[in-house]
Amino acid sequence: MPTPFDIWSPIFRAPFSGDVTQEITPRFLSPDIKGSPAIEEKVVREVASYGKQLGKVLEALQALSAATDTPLPEIDALVAEVETVKAGAKEALRAEAEAALARLKAVDEDAWREVRGG
């Protein structure tokens, strides 16, 4: 049963009660990082994210698995799960884009035509 204070819950939050996110990037000058934190940060920002780097390692493992007839079911399952998440994210992004286009058409049909290329 709702309380009279529920209407304020979106406004006031106790510490650590909101969404929790974790950035998985090296912290500059962190004592936790071996090697050069500056190089790590530059690689992640300018070359490839950790996900992209791990993806390449997984691709290599799958290629080696196929070439040597060595099954790696845990790696295959991991790759399949990653692909499922990526597909879901693409579907969500497409749905968001379609909704945005529908809103644009309702508000400014000329701009909608321009964005659609016609």
Short mmCIF file of N, CA and C in Angstrom, two decimals:
data_model
loop_
_atom_site.label_atom_id
_atom_site.label_comp_id
_atom_site.label_asym_id
_atom_site.label_seq_id
_atom_site.Cartn_x
_atom_site.Cartn_y
_atom_site.Cartn_z
N MET A 1 0.85 -1.18 0.00
CA MET A 1 0.00 0.00 0.00
C MET A 1 0.89 1.24 0.00
N PRO A 2 0.62 2.18 -0.90
CA PRO A 2 1.44 3.39 -0.97
C PRO A 2 1.27 4.24 0.29
N THR A 3 2.35 4.95 0.60
CA THR A 3 2.30 5.88 1.73
C THR A 3 2.23 7.30 1.18
N PRO A 4 1.88 8.27 2.01
CA PRO A 4 1.83 9.65 1.52
C PRO A 4 3.19 10.17 1.07
N PHE A 5 4.25 9.54 1.52
CA PHE A 5 5.60 10.01 1.17
C PHE A 5 6.10 9.46 -0.16
N ASP A 6 5.37 8.52 -0.75
CA ASP A 6 5.80 7.91 -2.01
C ASP A 6 5.92 8.92 -3.14
N ILE A 7 5.15 9.99 -3.09
CA ILE A 7 5.23 10.96 -4.18
C ILE A 7 6.57 11.68 -4.20
N TRP A 8 7.30 11.68 -3.07
CA TRP A 8 8.60 12.35 -3.00
C TRP A 8 9.75 11.42 -3.33
N SER A 9 9.50 10.12 -3.45
CA SER A 9 10.60 9.19 -3.65
C SER A 9 11.42 9.45 -4.91
N PRO A 10 10.84 9.93 -6.02
CA PRO A 10 11.70 10.21 -7.17
C PRO A 10 12.63 11.40 -6.94
N ILE A 11 12.29 12.25 -5.97
CA ILE A 11 13.07 13.45 -5.75
C ILE A 11 14.19 13.23 -4.74
N PHE A 12 13.85 12.58 -3.61
CA PHE A 12 14.81 12.39 -2.54
C PHE A 12 15.29 10.95 -2.51
N ARG A 13 16.60 10.79 -2.44
CA ARG A 13 17.17 9.46 -2.37
C ARG A 13 18.20 9.41 -1.25
N ALA A 14 18.17 8.34 -0.54
CA ALA A 14 19.19 8.13 0.48
C ALA A 14 20.50 7.75 -0.21
N PRO A 15 21.62 7.93 0.47
CA PRO A 15 22.89 7.52 -0.15
C PRO A 15 22.86 6.05 -0.55
N PHE A 16 23.40 5.75 -1.70
CA PHE A 16 23.51 4.40 -2.25
C PHE A 16 22.15 3.77 -2.57
N SER A 17 21.09 4.57 -2.70
CA SER A 17 19.78 3.98 -2.98
C SER A 17 19.41 4.06 -4.45
N GLY A 18 20.16 4.80 -5.23
CA GLY A 18 19.83 4.97 -6.63
C GLY A 18 20.47 3.91 -7.50
N ASP A 19 20.46 4.17 -8.81
CA ASP A 19 21.08 3.25 -9.76
C ASP A 19 22.57 3.13 -9.45
N VAL A 20 23.08 1.94 -9.61
CA VAL A 20 24.49 1.71 -9.34
C VAL A 20 25.17 1.37 -10.66
N THR A 21 26.20 2.12 -10.97
CA THR A 21 26.97 1.83 -12.18
C THR A 21 28.44 1.75 -11.78
N GLN A 22 29.19 1.06 -12.59
CA GLN A 22 30.61 0.93 -12.33
C GLN A 22 31.35 1.17 -13.62
N GLU A 23 32.24 2.12 -13.61
CA GLU A 23 33.07 2.38 -14.77
C GLU A 23 34.26 1.45 -14.72
N ILE A 24 34.47 0.71 -15.80
CA ILE A 24 35.58 -0.23 -15.82
C ILE A 24 36.64 0.32 -16.76
N THR A 25 37.21 1.42 -16.35
CA THR A 25 38.32 2.00 -17.07
C THR A 25 39.40 2.33 -16.06
N PRO A 26 40.64 2.32 -16.48
CA PRO A 26 41.71 2.58 -15.51
C PRO A 26 41.61 3.99 -14.95
N ARG A 27 41.84 4.09 -13.67
CA ARG A 27 41.86 5.40 -13.02
C ARG A 27 43.31 5.90 -13.06
N PHE A 28 43.47 7.07 -13.58
CA PHE A 28 44.81 7.65 -13.72
C PHE A 28 45.49 7.72 -12.36
N LEU A 29 46.71 7.27 -12.29
CA LEU A 29 47.54 7.23 -11.09
C LEU A 29 47.00 6.31 -10.00
N SER A 30 46.18 5.34 -10.36
CA SER A 30 45.66 4.39 -9.38
C SER A 30 46.75 3.41 -8.98
N PRO A 31 46.87 3.13 -7.69
CA PRO A 31 47.87 2.14 -7.27
C PRO A 31 47.45 0.71 -7.62
N ASP A 32 46.18 0.53 -8.03
CA ASP A 32 45.67 -0.80 -8.37
C ASP A 32 46.14 -1.27 -9.73
N ILE A 33 46.61 -0.38 -10.57
CA ILE A 33 46.95 -0.72 -11.95
C ILE A 33 48.45 -0.95 -12.07
N LYS A 34 48.81 -2.09 -12.59
CA LYS A 34 50.22 -2.38 -12.85
C LYS A 34 50.55 -1.81 -14.22
N GLY A 35 51.76 -1.45 -14.44
CA GLY A 35 52.14 -0.87 -15.72
C GLY A 35 51.86 0.62 -15.73
N SER A 36 51.45 1.12 -16.88
CA SER A 36 51.24 2.55 -17.04
C SER A 36 49.75 2.87 -17.19
N PRO A 37 49.13 3.46 -16.17
CA PRO A 37 47.72 3.82 -16.27
C PRO A 37 47.45 4.77 -17.44
N ALA A 38 48.39 5.65 -17.73
CA ALA A 38 48.20 6.59 -18.84
C ALA A 38 48.09 5.85 -20.17
N ILE A 39 48.93 4.82 -20.35
CA ILE A 39 48.87 4.03 -21.58
C ILE A 39 47.56 3.25 -21.65
N GLU A 40 47.17 2.63 -20.53
CA GLU A 40 45.91 1.89 -20.50
C GLU A 40 44.74 2.78 -20.89
N GLU A 41 44.69 3.95 -20.29
CA GLU A 41 43.59 4.88 -20.57
C GLU A 41 43.60 5.29 -22.04
N LYS A 42 44.77 5.57 -22.58
CA LYS A 42 44.88 5.98 -23.98
C LYS A 42 44.44 4.87 -24.92
N VAL A 43 44.82 3.63 -24.61
CA VAL A 43 44.41 2.49 -25.44
C VAL A 43 42.88 2.35 -25.44
N VAL A 44 42.29 2.42 -24.26
CA VAL A 44 40.84 2.24 -24.15
C VAL A 44 40.09 3.38 -24.85
N ARG A 45 40.60 4.59 -24.72
CA ARG A 45 39.92 5.73 -25.32
C ARG A 45 40.17 5.87 -26.82
N GLU A 46 41.36 5.51 -27.30
CA GLU A 46 41.71 5.78 -28.69
C GLU A 46 41.80 4.56 -29.59
N VAL A 47 41.98 3.36 -29.01
CA VAL A 47 42.18 2.18 -29.84
C VAL A 47 40.97 1.25 -29.77
N ALA A 48 40.72 0.69 -28.60
CA ALA A 48 39.63 -0.27 -28.49
C ALA A 48 39.21 -0.41 -27.03
N SER A 49 37.91 -0.51 -26.82
CA SER A 49 37.39 -0.73 -25.47
C SER A 49 37.80 -2.11 -24.99
N TYR A 50 37.62 -2.34 -23.69
CA TYR A 50 37.93 -3.67 -23.17
C TYR A 50 37.06 -4.73 -23.85
N GLY A 51 35.81 -4.38 -24.11
CA GLY A 51 34.91 -5.32 -24.78
C GLY A 51 35.41 -5.69 -26.17
N LYS A 52 35.87 -4.71 -26.92
CA LYS A 52 36.40 -4.97 -28.27
C LYS A 52 37.66 -5.83 -28.17
N GLN A 53 38.53 -5.52 -27.21
CA GLN A 53 39.75 -6.31 -27.04
C GLN A 53 39.41 -7.75 -26.67
N LEU A 54 38.50 -7.93 -25.73
CA LEU A 54 38.11 -9.28 -25.32
C LEU A 54 37.42 -10.02 -26.47
N GLY A 55 36.65 -9.30 -27.26
CA GLY A 55 36.00 -9.91 -28.41
C GLY A 55 37.01 -10.51 -29.38
N LYS A 56 38.10 -9.79 -29.60
CA LYS A 56 39.16 -10.30 -30.49
C LYS A 56 39.81 -11.55 -29.89
N VAL A 57 40.01 -11.56 -28.58
CA VAL A 57 40.59 -12.75 -27.92
C VAL A 57 39.63 -13.93 -28.06
N LEU A 58 38.34 -13.69 -27.87
CA LEU A 58 37.36 -14.77 -28.01
C LEU A 58 37.31 -15.30 -29.44
N GLU A 59 37.39 -14.39 -30.42
CA GLU A 59 37.43 -14.82 -31.83
C GLU A 59 38.65 -15.71 -32.08
N ALA A 60 39.80 -15.32 -31.54
CA ALA A 60 41.02 -16.10 -31.72
C ALA A 60 40.88 -17.47 -31.07
N LEU A 61 40.30 -17.51 -29.87
CA LEU A 61 40.09 -18.80 -29.21
C LEU A 61 39.17 -19.70 -30.02
N GLN A 62 38.12 -19.12 -30.58
CA GLN A 62 37.22 -19.94 -31.40
C GLN A 62 37.92 -20.44 -32.66
N ALA A 63 38.76 -19.61 -33.27
CA ALA A 63 39.49 -20.03 -34.46
C ALA A 63 40.46 -21.17 -34.11
N LEU A 64 41.16 -21.03 -32.99
CA LEU A 64 42.06 -22.10 -32.56
C LEU A 64 41.30 -23.38 -32.22
N SER A 65 40.15 -23.21 -31.61
CA SER A 65 39.31 -24.36 -31.28
C SER A 65 38.91 -25.12 -32.54
N ALA A 66 38.50 -24.38 -33.55
CA ALA A 66 38.10 -25.01 -34.81
C ALA A 66 39.29 -25.65 -35.52
N ALA A 67 40.44 -24.97 -35.51
CA ALA A 67 41.62 -25.48 -36.21
C ALA A 67 42.20 -26.72 -35.56
N THR A 68 42.02 -26.85 -34.25
CA THR A 68 42.62 -27.98 -33.53
C THR A 68 41.59 -29.02 -33.09
N ASP A 69 40.37 -28.84 -33.51
CA ASP A 69 39.28 -29.74 -33.09
C ASP A 69 39.23 -29.90 -31.57
N THR A 70 39.45 -28.79 -30.87
CA THR A 70 39.38 -28.78 -29.41
C THR A 70 38.13 -28.01 -29.01
N PRO A 71 37.13 -28.69 -28.51
CA PRO A 71 35.91 -27.97 -28.14
C PRO A 71 36.13 -27.05 -26.94
N LEU A 72 35.55 -25.88 -27.03
CA LEU A 72 35.59 -24.91 -25.93
C LEU A 72 34.15 -24.46 -25.65
N PRO A 73 33.34 -25.31 -25.05
CA PRO A 73 31.92 -24.98 -24.88
C PRO A 73 31.66 -23.73 -24.04
N GLU A 74 32.49 -23.48 -23.05
CA GLU A 74 32.28 -22.29 -22.23
C GLU A 74 32.54 -21.01 -23.03
N ILE A 75 33.55 -21.04 -23.88
CA ILE A 75 33.85 -19.89 -24.74
C ILE A 75 32.73 -19.71 -25.75
N ASP A 76 32.27 -20.81 -26.36
CA ASP A 76 31.17 -20.73 -27.32
C ASP A 76 29.90 -20.18 -26.66
N ALA A 77 29.62 -20.62 -25.44
CA ALA A 77 28.43 -20.13 -24.73
C ALA A 77 28.57 -18.64 -24.41
N LEU A 78 29.77 -18.23 -24.02
CA LEU A 78 30.00 -16.83 -23.72
C LEU A 78 29.80 -15.96 -24.95
N VAL A 79 30.35 -16.39 -26.08
CA VAL A 79 30.21 -15.64 -27.33
C VAL A 79 28.73 -15.56 -27.71
N ALA A 80 28.00 -16.66 -27.55
CA ALA A 80 26.57 -16.66 -27.89
C ALA A 80 25.80 -15.69 -27.00
N GLU A 81 26.13 -15.65 -25.72
CA GLU A 81 25.45 -14.71 -24.80
C GLU A 81 25.75 -13.27 -25.18
N VAL A 82 27.00 -12.99 -25.52
CA VAL A 82 27.37 -11.63 -25.93
C VAL A 82 26.60 -11.24 -27.19
N GLU A 83 26.51 -12.14 -28.15
CA GLU A 83 25.77 -11.85 -29.38
C GLU A 83 24.29 -11.61 -29.10
N THR A 84 23.72 -12.35 -28.16
CA THR A 84 22.32 -12.15 -27.78
C THR A 84 22.12 -10.76 -27.19
N VAL A 85 23.03 -10.33 -26.32
CA VAL A 85 22.94 -9.00 -25.72
C VAL A 85 23.07 -7.93 -26.80
N LYS A 86 24.03 -8.11 -27.71
CA LYS A 86 24.22 -7.13 -28.79
C LYS A 86 22.97 -7.03 -29.66
N ALA A 87 22.38 -8.17 -29.99
CA ALA A 87 21.16 -8.17 -30.82
C ALA A 87 20.03 -7.44 -30.10
N GLY A 88 19.88 -7.69 -28.81
CA GLY A 88 18.84 -7.01 -28.05
C GLY A 88 19.07 -5.51 -28.00
N ALA A 89 20.32 -5.10 -27.86
CA ALA A 89 20.64 -3.68 -27.83
C ALA A 89 20.33 -3.03 -29.17
N LYS A 90 20.62 -3.73 -30.26
CA LYS A 90 20.33 -3.20 -31.59
C LYS A 90 18.83 -3.05 -31.78
N GLU A 91 18.07 -4.04 -31.33
CA GLU A 91 16.61 -3.97 -31.44
C GLU A 91 16.07 -2.80 -30.64
N ALA A 92 16.59 -2.60 -29.43
CA ALA A 92 16.14 -1.50 -28.58
C ALA A 92 16.47 -0.15 -29.22
N LEU A 93 17.67 -0.05 -29.79
CA LEU A 93 18.07 1.19 -30.44
C LEU A 93 17.18 1.49 -31.64
N ARG A 94 16.87 0.45 -32.41
CA ARG A 94 15.99 0.63 -33.57
C ARG A 94 14.60 1.08 -33.12
N ALA A 95 14.09 0.48 -32.06
CA ALA A 95 12.77 0.86 -31.55
C ALA A 95 12.78 2.32 -31.08
N GLU A 96 13.86 2.73 -30.40
CA GLU A 96 13.98 4.12 -29.96
C GLU A 96 14.01 5.06 -31.16
N ALA A 97 14.75 4.69 -32.20
CA ALA A 97 14.84 5.53 -33.40
C ALA A 97 13.48 5.64 -34.08
N GLU A 98 12.77 4.52 -34.19
CA GLU A 98 11.45 4.55 -34.81
C GLU A 98 10.49 5.42 -34.01
N ALA A 99 10.56 5.33 -32.69
CA ALA A 99 9.69 6.16 -31.84
C ALA A 99 10.05 7.64 -32.00
N ALA A 100 11.35 7.94 -32.07
CA ALA A 100 11.77 9.33 -32.26
C ALA A 100 11.30 9.86 -33.61
N LEU A 101 11.39 9.05 -34.65
CA LEU A 101 10.91 9.47 -35.96
C LEU A 101 9.40 9.70 -35.95
N ALA A 102 8.67 8.86 -35.25
CA ALA A 102 7.22 9.03 -35.17
C ALA A 102 6.88 10.34 -34.44
N ARG A 103 7.64 10.64 -33.37
CA ARG A 103 7.41 11.91 -32.66
C ARG A 103 7.74 13.10 -33.55
N LEU A 104 8.85 13.00 -34.29
CA LEU A 104 9.24 14.08 -35.19
C LEU A 104 8.18 14.30 -36.26
N LYS A 105 7.66 13.22 -36.82
CA LYS A 105 6.63 13.34 -37.86
C LYS A 105 5.39 14.03 -37.30
N ALA A 106 5.04 13.71 -36.07
CA ALA A 106 3.85 14.31 -35.46
C ALA A 106 4.05 15.80 -35.20
N VAL A 107 5.28 16.21 -34.95
CA VAL A 107 5.54 17.60 -34.60
C VAL A 107 5.96 18.44 -35.80
N ASP A 108 6.78 17.85 -36.69
CA ASP A 108 7.35 18.61 -37.80
C ASP A 108 7.54 17.66 -38.99
N GLU A 109 6.50 17.55 -39.80
CA GLU A 109 6.54 16.58 -40.89
C GLU A 109 7.60 16.92 -41.94
N ASP A 110 7.87 18.22 -42.16
CA ASP A 110 8.91 18.59 -43.12
C ASP A 110 10.29 18.11 -42.64
N ALA A 111 10.57 18.29 -41.35
CA ALA A 111 11.84 17.80 -40.80
C ALA A 111 11.90 16.28 -40.87
N TRP A 112 10.78 15.62 -40.63
CA TRP A 112 10.72 14.17 -40.73
C TRP A 112 11.07 13.71 -42.13
N ARG A 113 10.51 14.39 -43.15
CA ARG A 113 10.83 14.04 -44.55
C ARG A 113 12.31 14.25 -44.84
N GLU A 114 12.86 15.35 -44.32
CA GLU A 114 14.27 15.66 -44.54
C GLU A 114 15.15 14.57 -43.92
N VAL A 115 14.83 14.15 -42.72
CA VAL A 115 15.61 13.11 -42.06
C VAL A 115 15.46 11.78 -42.80
N ARG A 116 14.29 11.50 -43.28
CA ARG A 116 14.04 10.26 -44.01
C ARG A 116 14.64 10.26 -45.39
N GLY A 117 15.09 11.44 -45.84
CA GLY A 117 15.72 11.52 -47.15
C GLY A 117 14.73 11.66 -48.28
N GLY A 118 13.56 12.13 -48.00
CA GLY A 118 12.58 12.23 -49.08
C GLY A 118 11.75 13.39 -48.89
#
